[in-house]
């Protein structure tokens, strides 16, 4: 039977607990723990979106759609009433012998102070929270981290500091490189970072915001504490919009917010979304590959970015991992393959285990781009003599397409594109999409993290950011330095190595693979407007610079080509 607080029987609930921090400040937390006395492993997450608004109120449309499509989320042992955005569902964890601690980061929700996202101070706060959770009388001393997006990105950060009580982590769709994964993919400013996210999700949840529409699901009071004046609110938050907009190059601001992944030692399960290019994909792949952990797993899925996190199969996966590493349960997890991939097909998908990433049996296949708009997958040969094709950067695009495939072709892994480019202006933004079309010419798209229709793969590069970090670049995954602008001389030809974020797709016989190159964001069939992760900020992309004519040089001394990870069947 529900308790007075609306928390089910068997769960002891402590609201707005103060957790002390090393500098004398404190943050506020909610603690959900088993009613039976004992010491339990602790799951911790801290975030800026408020620990107290119910997901069904704060994100009403998204939650209603989720429940309608997947009613199991409120039927299989949970009412869903305890879920806050991107935090775990306590009803699915506490009855299984876990304590759940949800925390408002400093300056957000109930936690007073100055909000500076992803900053070293916020990360040090997280260390203090983990150590507090690991030393309470109800704690076994083993702390796990789990959460989605921001609540995953900050896991990479704090794990690199090696808090003594941290024992395992599940970063679910969370970036690990603030510049490349979040604010400036390919060096191009993402609209989400300075505008949509900051206004719609951060300021509305700032501590002291008396105008917040959100109410505590337990007390019905505002979720942001006592109201402060607009002037004080402005003083209490970092000017993040201008930080991103006026820091177009990677540098100290981003470096101190991007962890040294090699320092991470704890076991981890990294969950990436194939449909999350631009925010919820690359970081989880890179985090898995570069983390120093001896025990690490990569898990991929697709669809709306928070759905699989709460679905029964996702919770069961998470629980098996934590049962093994936090509770010492011999459940066979240590025998699981380190790479567990969702292999997508036009109308279905299947899960497959692999030994490593990229897949060791990958056949790296170069497909040449030709002047007659072919993507030559069969011979990989370019035109013998250099040719050129051009497009207006703001209104046009070019698409290169294979012949109908003679047999099924699986593309799973990182994708790289080499383009030889010139422009009529001093710079050019390249937006590239890896696509597939059926025998009737209809494009295959998938439901993505933020869009109802996404192509197989996406990539971005600002031509003036073409400089590579040679030490970290790989033939199939270029890594750009983003530490200086190298303007183009109009009319001169430059080589661009473009990272297309990892993907998985099996194209059936008779289908065609395609590559579209444009100077603006990909638009799915029938799209009626920009998406939340678009890149069209007029300050970052003035038409005088990015609205020229872009020319691709193909063949001869300019062998523009697409490098695809073709996966043969296991023998």
mmCIF file of C-alpha atoms in Angstrom, residues 225-563:
data_model
loop_
_atom_site.group_PDB
_atom_site.id
_atom_site.type_symbol
_atom_site.label_atom_id
_atom_site.label_comp_id
_atom_site.label_asym_id
_atom_site.label_seq_id
_atom_site.Cartn_x
_atom_site.Cartn_y
_atom_site.Cartn_z
ATOM 1 C CA UNK A 225 13.593 26.463 -3.411
ATOM 2 C CA UNK A 226 13.007 30.020 -2.151
ATOM 3 C CA UNK A 227 12.639 32.597 -4.931
ATOM 4 C CA UNK A 228 15.524 34.911 -5.776
ATOM 5 C CA UNK A 229 15.487 38.151 -7.761
ATOM 6 C CA UNK A 230 16.241 38.057 -11.507
ATOM 7 C CA UNK A 231 19.470 39.945 -10.826
ATOM 8 C CA UNK A 232 20.603 37.369 -8.281
ATOM 9 C CA UNK A 233 19.642 34.505 -10.573
ATOM 10 C CA UNK A 234 21.804 36.017 -13.291
ATOM 11 C CA UNK A 235 24.735 36.293 -10.887
ATOM 12 C CA UNK A 236 24.258 32.681 -9.798
ATOM 13 C CA UNK A 237 24.802 31.022 -13.178
ATOM 14 C CA UNK A 238 27.642 30.835 -15.649
ATOM 15 C CA UNK A 239 27.001 32.614 -18.976
ATOM 16 C CA UNK A 240 27.039 29.325 -20.811
ATOM 17 C CA UNK A 241 25.390 30.591 -23.994
ATOM 18 C CA UNK A 242 28.182 33.065 -24.606
ATOM 19 C CA UNK A 243 30.738 30.523 -23.387
ATOM 20 C CA UNK A 244 29.942 28.209 -26.265
ATOM 21 C CA UNK A 245 29.223 30.865 -28.862
ATOM 22 C CA UNK A 246 32.397 32.816 -28.222
ATOM 23 C CA UNK A 247 34.636 29.805 -27.667
ATOM 24 C CA UNK A 248 34.553 28.332 -31.175
ATOM 25 C CA UNK A 249 37.864 26.480 -30.718
ATOM 26 C CA UNK A 250 38.721 23.666 -28.370
ATOM 27 C CA UNK A 251 40.794 24.970 -25.489
ATOM 28 C CA UNK A 252 41.116 25.329 -21.698
ATOM 29 C CA UNK A 253 37.378 25.848 -21.117
ATOM 30 C CA UNK A 254 36.551 22.535 -22.791
ATOM 31 C CA UNK A 255 39.698 20.725 -21.666
ATOM 32 C CA UNK A 256 38.891 21.140 -17.985
ATOM 33 C CA UNK A 257 35.411 19.758 -18.659
ATOM 34 C CA UNK A 258 36.629 16.768 -20.682
ATOM 35 C CA UNK A 259 38.034 13.851 -18.664
ATOM 36 C CA UNK A 260 41.175 11.823 -19.150
ATOM 37 C CA UNK A 261 39.358 8.611 -20.010
ATOM 38 C CA UNK A 262 42.466 6.516 -19.506
ATOM 39 C CA UNK A 263 42.258 7.233 -15.760
ATOM 40 C CA UNK A 264 38.916 5.467 -15.441
ATOM 41 C CA UNK A 265 39.448 2.141 -13.700
ATOM 42 C CA UNK A 266 36.029 0.969 -12.502
ATOM 43 C CA UNK A 267 33.920 -1.534 -14.457
ATOM 44 C CA UNK A 268 31.598 0.212 -16.885
ATOM 45 C CA UNK A 269 28.688 -0.501 -19.207
ATOM 46 C CA UNK A 270 28.483 2.198 -21.889
ATOM 47 C CA UNK A 271 25.146 2.472 -23.734
ATOM 48 C CA UNK A 272 25.114 4.270 -27.105
ATOM 49 C CA UNK A 273 22.159 5.139 -29.335
ATOM 50 C CA UNK A 274 22.618 4.558 -33.084
ATOM 51 C CA UNK A 275 19.989 7.259 -33.637
ATOM 52 C CA UNK A 276 21.735 9.771 -31.380
ATOM 53 C CA UNK A 277 24.410 11.243 -33.657
ATOM 54 C CA UNK A 278 25.294 14.734 -32.483
ATOM 55 C CA UNK A 279 24.820 14.106 -28.751
ATOM 56 C CA UNK A 280 23.970 10.556 -27.651
ATOM 57 C CA UNK A 281 26.256 8.308 -29.692
ATOM 58 C CA UNK A 282 29.871 9.280 -30.237
ATOM 59 C CA UNK A 283 30.752 9.851 -26.581
ATOM 60 C CA UNK A 284 29.667 6.400 -25.512
ATOM 61 C CA UNK A 285 31.675 4.737 -28.272
ATOM 62 C CA UNK A 286 34.780 6.819 -27.560
ATOM 63 C CA UNK A 287 34.317 6.388 -23.815
ATOM 64 C CA UNK A 288 34.194 2.625 -24.150
ATOM 65 C CA UNK A 289 37.226 2.459 -26.446
ATOM 66 C CA UNK A 290 39.438 4.867 -24.514
ATOM 67 C CA UNK A 291 38.497 4.117 -20.889
ATOM 68 C CA UNK A 292 41.269 2.491 -18.898
ATOM 69 C CA UNK A 293 38.915 -0.005 -17.254
ATOM 70 C CA UNK A 294 39.887 -3.659 -17.465
ATOM 71 C CA UNK A 295 36.206 -4.627 -17.277
ATOM 72 C CA UNK A 296 34.127 -2.674 -19.785
ATOM 73 C CA UNK A 297 31.200 -3.346 -22.073
ATOM 74 C CA UNK A 298 29.588 -1.512 -24.981
ATOM 75 C CA UNK A 299 25.842 -1.814 -25.557
ATOM 76 C CA UNK A 300 24.052 -0.187 -28.485
ATOM 77 C CA UNK A 301 20.354 0.425 -29.074
ATOM 78 C CA UNK A 302 18.146 2.805 -31.033
ATOM 79 C CA UNK A 303 15.046 4.965 -30.672
ATOM 80 C CA UNK A 304 14.010 7.832 -28.368
ATOM 81 C CA UNK A 305 16.937 8.561 -26.104
ATOM 82 C CA UNK A 306 15.367 7.728 -22.725
ATOM 83 C CA UNK A 307 13.004 4.855 -23.619
ATOM 84 C CA UNK A 308 15.329 1.854 -23.467
ATOM 85 C CA UNK A 309 16.775 3.094 -20.173
ATOM 86 C CA UNK A 310 13.410 2.540 -18.449
ATOM 87 C CA UNK A 311 12.128 -0.482 -20.366
ATOM 88 C CA UNK A 312 12.180 -3.804 -18.538
ATOM 89 C CA UNK A 313 14.886 -5.306 -20.713
ATOM 90 C CA UNK A 314 17.102 -2.249 -20.157
ATOM 91 C CA UNK A 315 16.612 -2.305 -16.388
ATOM 92 C CA UNK A 316 17.329 -6.039 -16.321
ATOM 93 C CA UNK A 317 20.570 -5.441 -18.229
ATOM 94 C CA UNK A 318 21.595 -2.690 -15.821
ATOM 95 C CA UNK A 319 20.653 -4.788 -12.795
ATOM 96 C CA UNK A 320 22.666 -7.809 -13.930
ATOM 97 C CA UNK A 321 25.734 -5.591 -14.353
ATOM 98 C CA UNK A 322 25.370 -3.962 -10.943
ATOM 99 C CA UNK A 323 24.407 -7.218 -9.206
ATOM 100 C CA UNK A 324 27.729 -8.619 -10.366
ATOM 101 C CA UNK A 325 29.969 -5.648 -9.565
ATOM 102 C CA UNK A 326 28.196 -4.066 -6.580
ATOM 103 C CA UNK A 327 26.715 -7.121 -4.875
ATOM 104 C CA UNK A 328 29.151 -9.814 -5.948
ATOM 105 C CA UNK A 329 26.473 -12.016 -7.522
ATOM 106 C CA UNK A 330 27.862 -14.814 -9.685
ATOM 107 C CA UNK A 331 25.345 -14.332 -12.490
ATOM 108 C CA UNK A 332 27.592 -14.931 -15.490
ATOM 109 C CA UNK A 333 28.030 -11.278 -16.346
ATOM 110 C CA UNK A 334 31.800 -11.649 -16.516
ATOM 111 C CA UNK A 335 31.295 -14.085 -19.408
ATOM 112 C CA UNK A 336 29.269 -11.586 -21.451
ATOM 113 C CA UNK A 337 30.838 -10.456 -24.730
ATOM 114 C CA UNK A 338 32.376 -6.990 -24.343
ATOM 115 C CA UNK A 339 30.486 -5.586 -27.358
ATOM 116 C CA UNK A 340 26.718 -6.104 -27.661
ATOM 117 C CA UNK A 341 25.330 -4.507 -30.792
ATOM 118 C CA UNK A 342 21.872 -3.848 -32.163
ATOM 119 C CA UNK A 343 22.131 -4.710 -35.877
ATOM 120 C CA UNK A 344 19.493 -2.732 -37.770
ATOM 121 C CA UNK A 345 17.600 -3.785 -40.867
ATOM 122 C CA UNK A 346 14.896 -1.838 -42.742
ATOM 123 C CA UNK A 347 12.004 -3.415 -40.850
ATOM 124 C CA UNK A 348 13.645 -5.268 -37.972
ATOM 125 C CA UNK A 349 16.733 -5.580 -35.816
ATOM 126 C CA UNK A 350 18.687 -8.256 -34.005
ATOM 127 C CA UNK A 351 21.177 -8.265 -31.155
ATOM 128 C CA UNK A 352 24.637 -9.680 -31.724
ATOM 129 C CA UNK A 353 27.708 -10.165 -29.545
ATOM 130 C CA UNK A 354 31.166 -9.213 -30.768
ATOM 131 C CA UNK A 355 34.648 -9.494 -29.306
ATOM 132 C CA UNK A 356 35.848 -5.915 -29.851
ATOM 133 C CA UNK A 357 35.161 -2.509 -31.395
ATOM 134 C CA UNK A 358 35.600 -2.003 -34.272
ATOM 135 C CA UNK A 359 34.569 -5.521 -35.191
ATOM 136 C CA UNK A 360 37.815 -7.444 -35.870
ATOM 137 C CA UNK A 361 36.604 -9.048 -39.119
ATOM 138 C CA UNK A 362 35.684 -5.680 -40.665
ATOM 139 C CA UNK A 363 36.519 -5.337 -44.340
ATOM 140 C CA UNK A 364 37.331 -1.653 -44.757
ATOM 141 C CA UNK A 365 35.916 -0.788 -48.163
ATOM 142 C CA UNK A 366 36.592 2.425 -50.080
ATOM 143 C CA UNK A 367 33.754 3.660 -52.297
ATOM 144 C CA UNK A 368 34.743 6.364 -54.764
ATOM 145 C CA UNK A 369 32.603 9.437 -55.436
ATOM 146 C CA UNK A 370 32.261 10.108 -59.144
ATOM 147 C CA UNK A 371 31.199 13.151 -61.136
ATOM 148 C CA UNK A 372 28.089 11.344 -62.410
ATOM 149 C CA UNK A 373 26.906 11.039 -58.789
ATOM 150 C CA UNK A 374 27.818 7.392 -58.327
ATOM 151 C CA UNK A 375 29.112 5.871 -55.123
ATOM 152 C CA UNK A 376 31.287 3.124 -56.545
ATOM 153 C CA UNK A 377 31.219 0.376 -53.939
ATOM 154 C CA UNK A 378 32.140 -2.422 -56.307
ATOM 155 C CA UNK A 379 35.460 -1.298 -57.761
ATOM 156 C CA UNK A 380 36.239 1.623 -55.505
ATOM 157 C CA UNK A 381 37.913 3.323 -58.455
ATOM 158 C CA UNK A 382 37.656 7.043 -58.998
ATOM 159 C CA UNK A 383 37.525 8.876 -62.314
ATOM 160 C CA UNK A 384 40.893 8.763 -64.032
ATOM 161 C CA UNK A 385 40.824 12.513 -64.602
ATOM 162 C CA UNK A 386 39.805 15.109 -62.028
ATOM 163 C CA UNK A 387 36.247 16.374 -62.328
ATOM 164 C CA UNK A 388 34.161 18.696 -60.244
ATOM 165 C CA UNK A 389 30.589 19.120 -59.087
ATOM 166 C CA UNK A 390 29.236 22.129 -57.189
ATOM 167 C CA UNK A 391 26.275 23.134 -55.033
ATOM 168 C CA UNK A 392 24.932 26.259 -53.398
ATOM 169 C CA UNK A 393 25.796 25.804 -49.718
ATOM 170 C CA UNK A 394 22.499 27.119 -48.341
ATOM 171 C CA UNK A 395 19.980 25.706 -50.793
ATOM 172 C CA UNK A 396 21.388 22.640 -52.546
ATOM 173 C CA UNK A 397 23.034 19.285 -51.902
ATOM 174 C CA UNK A 398 24.722 16.487 -53.830
ATOM 175 C CA UNK A 399 23.857 12.808 -53.497
ATOM 176 C CA UNK A 400 26.072 9.929 -54.617
ATOM 177 C CA UNK A 401 24.447 6.514 -54.884
ATOM 178 C CA UNK A 402 25.524 2.918 -55.415
ATOM 179 C CA UNK A 403 24.035 0.625 -57.995
ATOM 180 C CA UNK A 404 21.385 -1.764 -56.604
ATOM 181 C CA UNK A 405 23.198 -4.155 -54.293
ATOM 182 C CA UNK A 406 23.594 -7.684 -55.581
ATOM 183 C CA UNK A 407 23.441 -9.155 -52.087
ATOM 184 C CA UNK A 408 22.875 -8.045 -48.510
ATOM 185 C CA UNK A 409 25.595 -5.665 -47.270
ATOM 186 C CA UNK A 410 26.156 -4.994 -43.576
ATOM 187 C CA UNK A 411 27.726 -1.693 -42.550
ATOM 188 C CA UNK A 412 28.608 -1.710 -38.830
ATOM 189 C CA UNK A 413 31.299 0.495 -37.329
ATOM 190 C CA UNK A 414 32.945 3.910 -37.728
ATOM 191 C CA UNK A 415 32.709 5.582 -41.131
ATOM 192 C CA UNK A 416 35.163 8.075 -42.640
ATOM 193 C CA UNK A 417 34.873 10.360 -45.663
ATOM 194 C CA UNK A 418 37.668 12.017 -47.627
ATOM 195 C CA UNK A 419 36.517 15.019 -49.673
ATOM 196 C CA UNK A 420 38.576 17.373 -51.777
ATOM 197 C CA UNK A 421 36.790 20.716 -51.565
ATOM 198 C CA UNK A 422 37.004 24.310 -52.697
ATOM 199 C CA UNK A 423 34.723 27.248 -51.924
ATOM 200 C CA UNK A 424 33.956 30.687 -53.294
ATOM 201 C CA UNK A 425 34.270 32.022 -49.727
ATOM 202 C CA UNK A 426 36.829 31.749 -46.923
ATOM 203 C CA UNK A 427 35.102 28.777 -45.255
ATOM 204 C CA UNK A 428 32.524 26.049 -45.798
ATOM 205 C CA UNK A 429 30.502 23.782 -43.528
ATOM 206 C CA UNK A 430 30.059 20.204 -44.725
ATOM 207 C CA UNK A 431 27.026 18.245 -43.530
ATOM 208 C CA UNK A 432 27.107 14.631 -44.691
ATOM 209 C CA UNK A 433 24.506 11.891 -44.388
ATOM 210 C CA UNK A 434 24.926 8.177 -45.042
ATOM 211 C CA UNK A 435 21.588 6.968 -46.396
ATOM 212 C CA UNK A 436 19.804 3.940 -47.853
ATOM 213 C CA UNK A 437 16.978 3.607 -50.380
ATOM 214 C CA UNK A 438 14.811 0.631 -51.202
ATOM 215 C CA UNK A 439 14.103 -0.671 -54.711
ATOM 216 C CA UNK A 440 11.304 1.878 -55.182
ATOM 217 C CA UNK A 441 13.525 4.803 -54.233
ATOM 218 C CA UNK A 442 12.020 5.288 -50.760
ATOM 219 C CA UNK A 443 14.540 6.298 -48.110
ATOM 220 C CA UNK A 444 15.037 4.090 -45.060
ATOM 221 C CA UNK A 445 15.030 6.074 -41.835
ATOM 222 C CA UNK A 446 14.888 5.188 -38.148
ATOM 223 C CA UNK A 447 13.399 6.768 -35.077
ATOM 224 C CA UNK A 448 16.239 8.631 -33.419
ATOM 225 C CA UNK A 449 17.090 10.079 -30.052
ATOM 226 C CA UNK A 450 15.597 13.483 -30.915
ATOM 227 C CA UNK A 451 14.079 13.078 -34.373
ATOM 228 C CA UNK A 452 11.339 10.789 -35.636
ATOM 229 C CA UNK A 453 13.402 10.126 -38.773
ATOM 230 C CA UNK A 454 17.181 9.854 -38.934
ATOM 231 C CA UNK A 455 19.381 8.399 -41.675
ATOM 232 C CA UNK A 456 21.912 5.610 -41.222
ATOM 233 C CA UNK A 457 24.705 8.000 -40.261
ATOM 234 C CA UNK A 458 25.611 11.675 -39.901
ATOM 235 C CA UNK A 459 28.824 13.693 -39.910
ATOM 236 C CA UNK A 460 29.933 17.323 -39.827
ATOM 237 C CA UNK A 461 33.055 19.355 -40.503
ATOM 238 C CA UNK A 462 33.887 23.024 -40.800
ATOM 239 C CA UNK A 463 36.526 23.285 -43.518
ATOM 240 C CA UNK A 464 38.648 25.745 -41.543
ATOM 241 C CA UNK A 465 38.819 23.073 -38.788
ATOM 242 C CA UNK A 466 40.299 20.452 -41.118
ATOM 243 C CA UNK A 467 43.547 20.143 -39.129
ATOM 244 C CA UNK A 468 43.922 16.635 -37.745
ATOM 245 C CA UNK A 469 45.323 15.508 -34.423
ATOM 246 C CA UNK A 470 47.699 13.014 -35.985
ATOM 247 C CA UNK A 471 48.334 11.088 -32.755
ATOM 248 C CA UNK A 472 44.667 10.398 -32.129
ATOM 249 C CA UNK A 473 43.420 10.026 -35.697
ATOM 250 C CA UNK A 474 42.766 6.592 -37.160
ATOM 251 C CA UNK A 475 42.117 5.763 -40.822
ATOM 252 C CA UNK A 476 38.484 4.996 -40.025
ATOM 253 C CA UNK A 477 38.014 7.724 -37.372
ATOM 254 C CA UNK A 478 39.663 11.086 -38.052
ATOM 255 C CA UNK A 479 40.192 13.172 -34.913
ATOM 256 C CA UNK A 480 40.360 16.924 -35.474
ATOM 257 C CA UNK A 481 42.435 19.239 -33.313
ATOM 258 C CA UNK A 482 39.961 22.161 -33.410
ATOM 259 C CA UNK A 483 42.717 24.360 -31.972
ATOM 260 C CA UNK A 484 43.062 26.902 -34.794
ATOM 261 C CA UNK A 485 41.141 28.313 -37.716
ATOM 262 C CA UNK A 486 42.684 27.722 -41.151
ATOM 263 C CA UNK A 487 40.616 29.875 -43.538
ATOM 264 C CA UNK A 488 40.257 28.813 -47.144
ATOM 265 C CA UNK A 489 41.663 30.733 -50.035
ATOM 266 C CA UNK A 490 38.664 30.975 -52.391
ATOM 267 C CA UNK A 491 39.082 28.632 -55.316
ATOM 268 C CA UNK A 492 41.924 26.600 -53.822
ATOM 269 C CA UNK A 493 41.394 22.862 -53.217
ATOM 270 C CA UNK A 494 41.721 21.320 -49.742
ATOM 271 C CA UNK A 495 41.505 17.785 -48.387
ATOM 272 C CA UNK A 496 38.884 17.259 -45.664
ATOM 273 C CA UNK A 497 38.782 14.117 -43.536
ATOM 274 C CA UNK A 498 35.258 13.877 -42.136
ATOM 275 C CA UNK A 499 34.177 11.640 -39.270
ATOM 276 C CA UNK A 500 30.766 10.064 -39.826
ATOM 277 C CA UNK A 501 29.575 8.841 -36.461
ATOM 278 C CA UNK A 502 29.364 5.048 -35.989
ATOM 279 C CA UNK A 503 26.409 3.109 -37.300
ATOM 280 C CA UNK A 504 24.933 -0.295 -38.014
ATOM 281 C CA UNK A 505 22.687 -1.226 -40.924
ATOM 282 C CA UNK A 506 22.122 -4.241 -43.155
ATOM 283 C CA UNK A 507 21.123 -3.108 -46.639
ATOM 284 C CA UNK A 508 19.219 -5.905 -48.401
ATOM 285 C CA UNK A 509 19.912 -6.968 -51.966
ATOM 286 C CA UNK A 510 18.317 -4.520 -54.380
ATOM 287 C CA UNK A 511 18.729 -1.540 -52.038
ATOM 288 C CA UNK A 512 21.102 1.342 -52.693
ATOM 289 C CA UNK A 513 23.488 3.053 -50.293
ATOM 290 C CA UNK A 514 23.935 6.775 -50.719
ATOM 291 C CA UNK A 515 25.953 9.696 -49.450
ATOM 292 C CA UNK A 516 24.535 13.221 -49.374
ATOM 293 C CA UNK A 517 26.836 16.226 -49.023
ATOM 294 C CA UNK A 518 25.282 19.585 -48.182
ATOM 295 C CA UNK A 519 25.984 22.928 -46.566
ATOM 296 C CA UNK A 520 23.010 22.673 -44.183
ATOM 297 C CA UNK A 521 21.529 20.088 -41.827
ATOM 298 C CA UNK A 522 20.049 16.860 -43.163
ATOM 299 C CA UNK A 523 16.277 16.981 -43.484
ATOM 300 C CA UNK A 524 14.352 13.697 -43.450
ATOM 301 C CA UNK A 525 11.585 13.098 -45.992
ATOM 302 C CA UNK A 526 8.614 15.327 -45.217
ATOM 303 C CA UNK A 527 10.378 17.299 -42.459
ATOM 304 C CA UNK A 528 8.635 20.607 -41.847
ATOM 305 C CA UNK A 529 11.269 22.503 -39.898
ATOM 306 C CA UNK A 530 14.554 22.480 -38.010
ATOM 307 C CA UNK A 531 15.322 19.933 -35.330
ATOM 308 C CA UNK A 532 16.653 20.467 -31.805
ATOM 309 C CA UNK A 533 20.218 19.547 -32.751
ATOM 310 C CA UNK A 534 20.508 21.690 -35.880
ATOM 311 C CA UNK A 535 23.452 23.946 -36.634
ATOM 312 C CA UNK A 536 22.167 27.205 -38.073
ATOM 313 C CA UNK A 537 23.015 29.874 -35.503
ATOM 314 C CA UNK A 538 23.477 33.032 -37.639
ATOM 315 C CA UNK A 539 26.297 34.297 -35.453
ATOM 316 C CA UNK A 540 28.229 31.070 -35.863
ATOM 317 C CA UNK A 541 27.291 30.654 -39.533
ATOM 318 C CA UNK A 542 27.024 34.087 -41.217
ATOM 319 C CA UNK A 543 25.784 33.646 -44.806
ATOM 320 C CA UNK A 544 28.596 35.839 -46.108
ATOM 321 C CA UNK A 545 31.043 33.114 -45.068
ATOM 322 C CA UNK A 546 28.997 29.921 -45.207
ATOM 323 C CA UNK A 547 26.612 30.743 -48.023
ATOM 324 C CA UNK A 548 28.925 30.436 -50.985
ATOM 325 C CA UNK A 549 29.273 27.795 -53.664
ATOM 326 C CA UNK A 550 30.994 24.605 -52.539
ATOM 327 C CA UNK A 551 32.781 22.463 -55.117
ATOM 328 C CA UNK A 552 33.760 18.812 -54.706
ATOM 329 C CA UNK A 553 36.790 17.669 -56.678
ATOM 330 C CA UNK A 554 36.600 14.029 -57.733
ATOM 331 C CA UNK A 555 39.036 11.644 -59.372
ATOM 332 C CA UNK A 556 42.585 11.907 -60.592
ATOM 333 C CA UNK A 557 44.694 13.706 -58.004
ATOM 334 C CA UNK A 558 41.553 14.244 -55.871
ATOM 335 C CA UNK A 559 40.387 10.727 -54.875
ATOM 336 C CA UNK A 560 37.339 11.652 -52.791
ATOM 337 C CA UNK A 561 35.964 8.480 -51.242
ATOM 338 C CA UNK A 562 33.877 6.988 -48.475
ATOM 339 C CA UNK A 563 35.472 4.368 -46.184
#
